[in-house]
Short mmCIF file of N, CA and C in Angstrom, two decimals:
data_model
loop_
_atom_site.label_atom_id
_atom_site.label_comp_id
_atom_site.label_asym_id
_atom_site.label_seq_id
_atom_site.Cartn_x
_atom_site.Cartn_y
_atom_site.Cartn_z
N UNK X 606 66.30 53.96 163.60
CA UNK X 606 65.27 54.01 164.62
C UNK X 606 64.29 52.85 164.42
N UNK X 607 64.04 52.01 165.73
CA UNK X 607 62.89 51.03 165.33
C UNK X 607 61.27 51.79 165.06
N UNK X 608 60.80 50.95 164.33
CA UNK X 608 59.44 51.08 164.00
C UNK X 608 58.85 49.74 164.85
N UNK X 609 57.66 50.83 165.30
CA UNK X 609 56.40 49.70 166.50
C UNK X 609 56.57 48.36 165.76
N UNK X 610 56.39 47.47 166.58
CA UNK X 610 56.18 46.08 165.90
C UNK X 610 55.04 45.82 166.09
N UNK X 611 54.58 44.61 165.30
CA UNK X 611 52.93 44.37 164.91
C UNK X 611 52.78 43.54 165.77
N UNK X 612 51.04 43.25 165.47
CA UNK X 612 50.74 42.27 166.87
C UNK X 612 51.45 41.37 167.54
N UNK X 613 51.73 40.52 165.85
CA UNK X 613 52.20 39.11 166.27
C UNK X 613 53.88 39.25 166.51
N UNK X 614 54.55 40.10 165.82
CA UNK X 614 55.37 40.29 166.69
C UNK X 614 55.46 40.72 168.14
N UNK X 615 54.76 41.82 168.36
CA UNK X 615 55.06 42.07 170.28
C UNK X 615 54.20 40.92 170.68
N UNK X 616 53.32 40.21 170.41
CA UNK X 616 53.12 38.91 171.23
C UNK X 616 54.36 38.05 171.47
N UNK X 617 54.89 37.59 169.95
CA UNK X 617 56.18 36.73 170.52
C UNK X 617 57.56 37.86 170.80
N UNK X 618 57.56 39.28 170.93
CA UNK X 618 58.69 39.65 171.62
C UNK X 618 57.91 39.83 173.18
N UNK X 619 56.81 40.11 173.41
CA UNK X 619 56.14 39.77 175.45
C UNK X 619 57.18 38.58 175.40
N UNK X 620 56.77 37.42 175.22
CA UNK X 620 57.06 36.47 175.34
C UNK X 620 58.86 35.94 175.77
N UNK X 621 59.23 36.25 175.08
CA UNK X 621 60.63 36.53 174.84
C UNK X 621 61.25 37.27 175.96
N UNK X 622 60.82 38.71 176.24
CA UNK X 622 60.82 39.87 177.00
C UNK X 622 60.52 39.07 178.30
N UNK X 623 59.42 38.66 178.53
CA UNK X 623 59.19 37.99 180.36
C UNK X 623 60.09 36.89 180.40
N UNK X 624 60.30 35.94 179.57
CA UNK X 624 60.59 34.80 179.70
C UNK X 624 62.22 34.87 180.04
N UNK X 625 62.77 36.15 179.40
CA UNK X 625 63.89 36.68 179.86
C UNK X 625 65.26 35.14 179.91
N UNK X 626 65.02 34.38 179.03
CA UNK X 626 65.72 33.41 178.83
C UNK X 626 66.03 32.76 177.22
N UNK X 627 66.61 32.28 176.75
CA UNK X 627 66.34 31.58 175.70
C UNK X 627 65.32 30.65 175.37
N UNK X 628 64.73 31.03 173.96
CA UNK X 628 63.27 30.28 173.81
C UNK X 628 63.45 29.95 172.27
N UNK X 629 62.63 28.47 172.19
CA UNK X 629 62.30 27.82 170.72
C UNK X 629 61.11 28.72 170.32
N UNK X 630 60.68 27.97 168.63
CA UNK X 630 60.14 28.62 168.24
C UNK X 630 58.67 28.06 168.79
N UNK X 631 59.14 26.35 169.26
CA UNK X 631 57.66 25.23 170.05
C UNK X 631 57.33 26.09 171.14
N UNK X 632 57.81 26.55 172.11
CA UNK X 632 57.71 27.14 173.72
C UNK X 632 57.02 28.40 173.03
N UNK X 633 56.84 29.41 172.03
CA UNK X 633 56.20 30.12 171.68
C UNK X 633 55.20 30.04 171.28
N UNK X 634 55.73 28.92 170.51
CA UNK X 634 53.99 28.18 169.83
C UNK X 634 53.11 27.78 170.36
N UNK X 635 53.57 26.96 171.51
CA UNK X 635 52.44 26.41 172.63
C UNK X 635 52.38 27.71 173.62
N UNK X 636 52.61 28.37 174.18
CA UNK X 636 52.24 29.53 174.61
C UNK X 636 51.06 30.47 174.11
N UNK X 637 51.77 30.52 172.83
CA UNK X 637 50.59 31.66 171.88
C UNK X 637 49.29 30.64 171.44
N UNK X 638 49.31 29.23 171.64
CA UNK X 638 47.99 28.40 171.45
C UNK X 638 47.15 28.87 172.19
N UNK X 639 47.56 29.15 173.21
CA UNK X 639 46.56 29.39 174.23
C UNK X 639 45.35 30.24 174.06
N UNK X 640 46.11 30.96 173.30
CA UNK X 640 45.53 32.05 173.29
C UNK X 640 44.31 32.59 171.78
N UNK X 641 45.07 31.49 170.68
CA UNK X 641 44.76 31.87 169.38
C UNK X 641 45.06 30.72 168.10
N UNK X 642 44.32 30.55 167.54
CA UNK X 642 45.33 29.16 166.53
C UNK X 642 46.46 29.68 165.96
N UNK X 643 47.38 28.91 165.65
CA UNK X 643 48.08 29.56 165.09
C UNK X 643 49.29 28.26 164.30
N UNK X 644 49.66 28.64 163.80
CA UNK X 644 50.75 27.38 162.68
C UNK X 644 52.14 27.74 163.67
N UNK X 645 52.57 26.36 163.19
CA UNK X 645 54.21 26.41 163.55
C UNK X 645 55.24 27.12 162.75
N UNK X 646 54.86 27.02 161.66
CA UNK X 646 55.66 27.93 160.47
C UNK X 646 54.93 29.51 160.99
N UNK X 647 54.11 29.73 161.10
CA UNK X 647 53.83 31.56 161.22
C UNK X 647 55.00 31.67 162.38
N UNK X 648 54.94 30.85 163.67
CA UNK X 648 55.71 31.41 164.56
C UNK X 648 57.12 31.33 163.79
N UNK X 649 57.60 30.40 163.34
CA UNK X 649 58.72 30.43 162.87
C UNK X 649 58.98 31.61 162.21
N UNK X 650 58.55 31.62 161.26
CA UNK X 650 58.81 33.05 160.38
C UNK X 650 58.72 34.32 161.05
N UNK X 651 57.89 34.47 161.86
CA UNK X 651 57.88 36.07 162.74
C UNK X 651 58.82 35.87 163.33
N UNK X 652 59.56 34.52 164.02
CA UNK X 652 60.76 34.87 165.16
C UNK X 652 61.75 35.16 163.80
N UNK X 653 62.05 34.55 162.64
CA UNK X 653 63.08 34.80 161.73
C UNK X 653 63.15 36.44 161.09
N UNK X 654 62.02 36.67 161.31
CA UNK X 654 61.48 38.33 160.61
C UNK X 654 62.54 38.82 162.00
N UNK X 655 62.02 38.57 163.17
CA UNK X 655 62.78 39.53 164.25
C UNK X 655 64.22 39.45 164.36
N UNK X 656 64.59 38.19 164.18
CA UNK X 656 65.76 37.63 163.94
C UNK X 656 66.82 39.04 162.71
N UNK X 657 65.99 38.84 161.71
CA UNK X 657 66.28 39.64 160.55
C UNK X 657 66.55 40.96 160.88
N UNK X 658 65.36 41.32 161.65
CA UNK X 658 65.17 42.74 161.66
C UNK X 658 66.27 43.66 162.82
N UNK X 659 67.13 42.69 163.47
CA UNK X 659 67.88 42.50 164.95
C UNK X 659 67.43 42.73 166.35
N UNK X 660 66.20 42.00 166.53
CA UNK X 660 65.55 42.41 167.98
C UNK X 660 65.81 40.66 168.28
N UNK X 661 66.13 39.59 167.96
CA UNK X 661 66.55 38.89 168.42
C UNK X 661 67.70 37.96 167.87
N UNK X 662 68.87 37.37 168.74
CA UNK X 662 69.57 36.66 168.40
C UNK X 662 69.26 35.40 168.54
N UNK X 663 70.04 34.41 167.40
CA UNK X 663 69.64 32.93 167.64
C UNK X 663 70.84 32.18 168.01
N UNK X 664 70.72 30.81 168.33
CA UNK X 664 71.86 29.85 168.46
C UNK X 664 71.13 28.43 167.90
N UNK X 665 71.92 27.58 167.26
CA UNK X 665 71.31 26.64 167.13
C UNK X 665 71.91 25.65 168.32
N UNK X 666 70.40 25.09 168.48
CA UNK X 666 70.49 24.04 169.81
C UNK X 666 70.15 23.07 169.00
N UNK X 667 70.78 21.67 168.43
CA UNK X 667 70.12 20.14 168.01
C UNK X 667 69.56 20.99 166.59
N UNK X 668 68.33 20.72 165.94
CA UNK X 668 67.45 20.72 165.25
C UNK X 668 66.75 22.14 165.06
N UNK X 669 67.02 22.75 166.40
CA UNK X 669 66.23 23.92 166.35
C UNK X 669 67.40 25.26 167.06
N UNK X 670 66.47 26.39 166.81
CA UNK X 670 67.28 27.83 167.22
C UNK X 670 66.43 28.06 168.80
N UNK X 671 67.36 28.68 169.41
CA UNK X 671 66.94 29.41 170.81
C UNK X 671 67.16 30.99 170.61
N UNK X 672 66.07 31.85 170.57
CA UNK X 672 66.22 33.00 170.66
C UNK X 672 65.85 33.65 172.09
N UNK X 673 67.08 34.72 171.78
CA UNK X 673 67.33 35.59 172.78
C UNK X 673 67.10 37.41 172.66
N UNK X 674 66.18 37.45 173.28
CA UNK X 674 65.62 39.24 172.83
C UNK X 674 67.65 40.16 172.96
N UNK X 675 67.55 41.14 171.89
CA UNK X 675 68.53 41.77 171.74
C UNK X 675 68.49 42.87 173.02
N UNK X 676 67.89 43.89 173.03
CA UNK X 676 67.50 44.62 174.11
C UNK X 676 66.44 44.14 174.75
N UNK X 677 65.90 45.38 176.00
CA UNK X 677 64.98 44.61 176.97
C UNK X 677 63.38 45.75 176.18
N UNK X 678 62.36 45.78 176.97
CA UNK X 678 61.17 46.26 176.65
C UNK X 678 61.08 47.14 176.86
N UNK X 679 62.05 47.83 177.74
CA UNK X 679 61.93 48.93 178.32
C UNK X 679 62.91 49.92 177.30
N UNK X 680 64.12 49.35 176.60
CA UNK X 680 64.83 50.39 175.48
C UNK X 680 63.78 50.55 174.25
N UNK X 681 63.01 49.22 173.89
CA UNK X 681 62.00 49.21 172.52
C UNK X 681 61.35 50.60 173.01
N UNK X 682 60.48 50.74 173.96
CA UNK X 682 59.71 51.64 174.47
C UNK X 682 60.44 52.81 174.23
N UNK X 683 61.59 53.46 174.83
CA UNK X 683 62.08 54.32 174.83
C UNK X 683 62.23 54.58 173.80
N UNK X 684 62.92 54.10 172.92
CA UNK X 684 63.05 54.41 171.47
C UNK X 684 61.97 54.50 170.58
N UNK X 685 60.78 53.90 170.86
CA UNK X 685 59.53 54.24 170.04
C UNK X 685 59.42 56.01 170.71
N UNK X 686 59.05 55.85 172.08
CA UNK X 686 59.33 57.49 172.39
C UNK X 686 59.81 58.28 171.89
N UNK X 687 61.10 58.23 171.85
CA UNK X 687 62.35 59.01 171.56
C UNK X 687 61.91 59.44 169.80
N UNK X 688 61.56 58.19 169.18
CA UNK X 688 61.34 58.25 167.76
C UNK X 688 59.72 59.25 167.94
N UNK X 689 58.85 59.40 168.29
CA UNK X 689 57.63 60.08 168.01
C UNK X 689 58.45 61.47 168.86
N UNK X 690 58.87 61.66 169.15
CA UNK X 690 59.16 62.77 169.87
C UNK X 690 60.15 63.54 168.93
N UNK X 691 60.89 62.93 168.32
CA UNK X 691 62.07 63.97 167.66
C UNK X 691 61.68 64.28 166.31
N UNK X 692 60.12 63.40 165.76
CA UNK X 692 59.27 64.19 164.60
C UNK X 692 58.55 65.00 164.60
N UNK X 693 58.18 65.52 165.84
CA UNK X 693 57.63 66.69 166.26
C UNK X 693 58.25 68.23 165.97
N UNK X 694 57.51 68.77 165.51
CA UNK X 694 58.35 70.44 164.55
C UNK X 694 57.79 71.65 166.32
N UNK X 695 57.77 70.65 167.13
CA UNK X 695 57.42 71.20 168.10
C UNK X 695 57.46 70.54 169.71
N UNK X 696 58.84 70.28 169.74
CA UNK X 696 59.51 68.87 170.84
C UNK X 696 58.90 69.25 172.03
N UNK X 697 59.11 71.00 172.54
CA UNK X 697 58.69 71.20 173.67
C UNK X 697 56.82 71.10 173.91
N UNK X 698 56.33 71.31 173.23
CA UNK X 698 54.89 71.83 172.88
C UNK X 698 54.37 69.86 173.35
N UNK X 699 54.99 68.87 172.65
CA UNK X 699 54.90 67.97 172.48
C UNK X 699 55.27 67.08 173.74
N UNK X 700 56.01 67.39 174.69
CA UNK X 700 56.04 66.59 175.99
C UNK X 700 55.63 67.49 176.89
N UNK X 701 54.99 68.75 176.76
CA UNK X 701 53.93 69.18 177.71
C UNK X 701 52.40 68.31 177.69
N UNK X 702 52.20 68.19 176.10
CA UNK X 702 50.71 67.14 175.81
C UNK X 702 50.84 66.13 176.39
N UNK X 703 52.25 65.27 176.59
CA UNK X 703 52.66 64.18 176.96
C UNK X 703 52.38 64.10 177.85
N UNK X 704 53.10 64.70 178.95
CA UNK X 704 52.83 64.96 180.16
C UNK X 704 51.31 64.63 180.94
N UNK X 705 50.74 65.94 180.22
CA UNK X 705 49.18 65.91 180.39
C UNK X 705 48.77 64.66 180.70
N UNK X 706 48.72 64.45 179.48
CA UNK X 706 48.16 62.61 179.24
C UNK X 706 48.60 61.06 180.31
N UNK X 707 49.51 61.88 181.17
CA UNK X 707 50.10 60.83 181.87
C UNK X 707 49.24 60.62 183.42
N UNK X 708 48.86 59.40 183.43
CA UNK X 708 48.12 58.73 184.94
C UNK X 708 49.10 58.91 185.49
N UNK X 709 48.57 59.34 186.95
CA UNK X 709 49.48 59.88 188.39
C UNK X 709 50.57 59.03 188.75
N UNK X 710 49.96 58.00 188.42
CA UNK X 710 51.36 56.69 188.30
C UNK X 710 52.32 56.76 187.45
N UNK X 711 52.11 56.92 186.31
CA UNK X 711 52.88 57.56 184.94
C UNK X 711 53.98 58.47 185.38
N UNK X 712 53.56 59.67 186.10
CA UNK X 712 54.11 60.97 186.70
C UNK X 712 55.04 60.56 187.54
N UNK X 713 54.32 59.46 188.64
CA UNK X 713 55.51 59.25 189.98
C UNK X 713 56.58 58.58 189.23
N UNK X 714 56.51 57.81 188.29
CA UNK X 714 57.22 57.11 187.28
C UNK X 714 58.37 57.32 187.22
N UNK X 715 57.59 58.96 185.80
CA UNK X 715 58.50 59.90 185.49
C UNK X 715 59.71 60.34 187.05
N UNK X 716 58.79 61.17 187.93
CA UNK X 716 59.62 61.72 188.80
C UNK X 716 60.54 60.68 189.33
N UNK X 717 60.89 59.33 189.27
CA UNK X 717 61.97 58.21 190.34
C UNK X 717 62.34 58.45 189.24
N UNK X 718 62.20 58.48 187.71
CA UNK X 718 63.15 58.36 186.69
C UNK X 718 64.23 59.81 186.94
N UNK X 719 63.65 60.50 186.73
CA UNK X 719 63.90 61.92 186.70
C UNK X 719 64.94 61.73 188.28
N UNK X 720 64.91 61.32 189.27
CA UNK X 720 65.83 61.06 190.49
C UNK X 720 67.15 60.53 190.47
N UNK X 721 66.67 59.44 188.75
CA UNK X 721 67.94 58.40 188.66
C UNK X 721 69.19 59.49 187.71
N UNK X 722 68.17 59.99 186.66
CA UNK X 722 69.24 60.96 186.17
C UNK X 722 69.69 62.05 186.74
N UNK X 723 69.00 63.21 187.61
CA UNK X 723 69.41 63.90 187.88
C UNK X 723 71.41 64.09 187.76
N UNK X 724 71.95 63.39 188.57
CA UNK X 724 73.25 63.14 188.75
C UNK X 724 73.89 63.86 187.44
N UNK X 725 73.33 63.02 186.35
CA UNK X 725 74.11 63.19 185.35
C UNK X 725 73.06 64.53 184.00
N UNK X 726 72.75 64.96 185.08
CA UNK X 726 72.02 65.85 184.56
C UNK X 726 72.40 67.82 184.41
N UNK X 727 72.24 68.51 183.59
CA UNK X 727 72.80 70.08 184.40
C UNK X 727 71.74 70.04 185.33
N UNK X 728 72.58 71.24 186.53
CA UNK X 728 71.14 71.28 187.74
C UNK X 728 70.09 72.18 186.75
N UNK X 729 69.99 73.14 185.80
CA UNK X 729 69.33 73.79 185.34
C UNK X 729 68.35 72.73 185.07
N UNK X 730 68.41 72.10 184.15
CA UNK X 730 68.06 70.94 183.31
C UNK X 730 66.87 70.06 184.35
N UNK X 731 67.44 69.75 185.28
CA UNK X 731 67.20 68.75 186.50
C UNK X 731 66.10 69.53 186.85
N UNK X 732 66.26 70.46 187.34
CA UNK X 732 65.20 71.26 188.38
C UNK X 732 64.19 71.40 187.37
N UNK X 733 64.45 71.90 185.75
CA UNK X 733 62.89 72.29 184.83
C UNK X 733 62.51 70.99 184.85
N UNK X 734 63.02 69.94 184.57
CA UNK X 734 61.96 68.71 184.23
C UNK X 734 61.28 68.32 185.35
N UNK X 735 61.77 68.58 186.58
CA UNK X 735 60.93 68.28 188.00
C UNK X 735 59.94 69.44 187.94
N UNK X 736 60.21 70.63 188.15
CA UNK X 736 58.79 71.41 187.47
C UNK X 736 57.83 71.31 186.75
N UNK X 737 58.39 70.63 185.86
CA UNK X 737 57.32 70.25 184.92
C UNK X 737 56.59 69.11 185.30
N UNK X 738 57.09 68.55 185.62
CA UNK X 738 56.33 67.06 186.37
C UNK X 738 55.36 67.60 187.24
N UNK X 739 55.72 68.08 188.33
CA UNK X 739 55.11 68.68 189.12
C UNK X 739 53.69 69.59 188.60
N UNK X 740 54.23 70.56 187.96
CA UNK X 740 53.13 71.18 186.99
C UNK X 740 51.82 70.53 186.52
N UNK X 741 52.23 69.19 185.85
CA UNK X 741 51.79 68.52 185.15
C UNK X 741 50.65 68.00 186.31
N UNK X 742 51.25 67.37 187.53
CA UNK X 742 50.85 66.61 188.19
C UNK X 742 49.37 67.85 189.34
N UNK X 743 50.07 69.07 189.08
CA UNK X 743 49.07 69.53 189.85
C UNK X 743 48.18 70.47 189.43
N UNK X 744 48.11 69.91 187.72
CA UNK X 744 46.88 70.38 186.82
C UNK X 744 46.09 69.71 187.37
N UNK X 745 46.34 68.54 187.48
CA UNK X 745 45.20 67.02 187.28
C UNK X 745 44.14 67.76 188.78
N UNK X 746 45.12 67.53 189.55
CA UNK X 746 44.18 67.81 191.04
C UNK X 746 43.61 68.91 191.19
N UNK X 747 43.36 70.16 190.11
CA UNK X 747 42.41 71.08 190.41
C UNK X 747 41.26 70.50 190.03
N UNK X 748 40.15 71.10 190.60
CA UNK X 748 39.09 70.75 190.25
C UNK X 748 38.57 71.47 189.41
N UNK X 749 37.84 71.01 188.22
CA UNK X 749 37.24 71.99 186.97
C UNK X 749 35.98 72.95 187.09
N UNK X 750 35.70 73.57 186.82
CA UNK X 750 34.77 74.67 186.85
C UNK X 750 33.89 74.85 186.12
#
């Protein structure tokens, strides 16, 4: 299971992730200037750490490597999910809080997600997690007392 990555890594995996192409370790470097000083060797070494760690592949181009993100941002995510969720001694208890916590946008999210699986879903299965969404979604809009 991955573990969150640190700043300077999800800065240069954003990077990577939008750019959705092969990238040096310079095109990172001058990118992340922008924003912060930073050495040519730090970037180097964090893309080699990711490299290491398998969130990105390299090729050598001339003199230098082009890395390419292994998965997209959206599996990292899931799997950080997936990983806080299955340490829970209380899974169900634990994506009701979830839920809660989710902006109405979050919810509609959920529910087009929840549309895509259905298919491959049991209908039992299908119909509670749309309940629950729903549920979720029409706590928010009572008004408190």
């Amino acid at each position: 299971m991955p573990r969150q990555l640190g700043e300077l890594e999800d800065a240069v995996m954003t990077r990577v992730w939008q750019w959705n192409r092969p990238v040096t370790v310079r095109e990172v470097l001058e990118d992340l200037s922008q924003e912060r000083s930073i050495a040519y060797t730090t970037v180097m070494t964090v893309m080699d750490n990711l490299h290491q760690k398998g969130w990105v592949r390299r090729e050598v181009d001339g003199r230098a490597y082009r890395y390419t993100a292994v998965s997209t941002r959206a599996a990292y995510s899931a799997a950080l999910m997936n990983e806080a969720w299955s340490t829970s001694d209380n899974p169900a208890a634990a994506l009701v809080a979830f839920f809660g916590m989710m902006s109405a946008e979050q919810r509609e999210a959920l529910r087009d997600a929840m549309r895509m699986v259905v298919p491959a879903l049991p209908e039992d299965t299908a119909a509670s997690a749309a309940e629950a969404v729903e549920a979720a979604d029409g706590a928010e809009q009572e008004p408190e007392r």
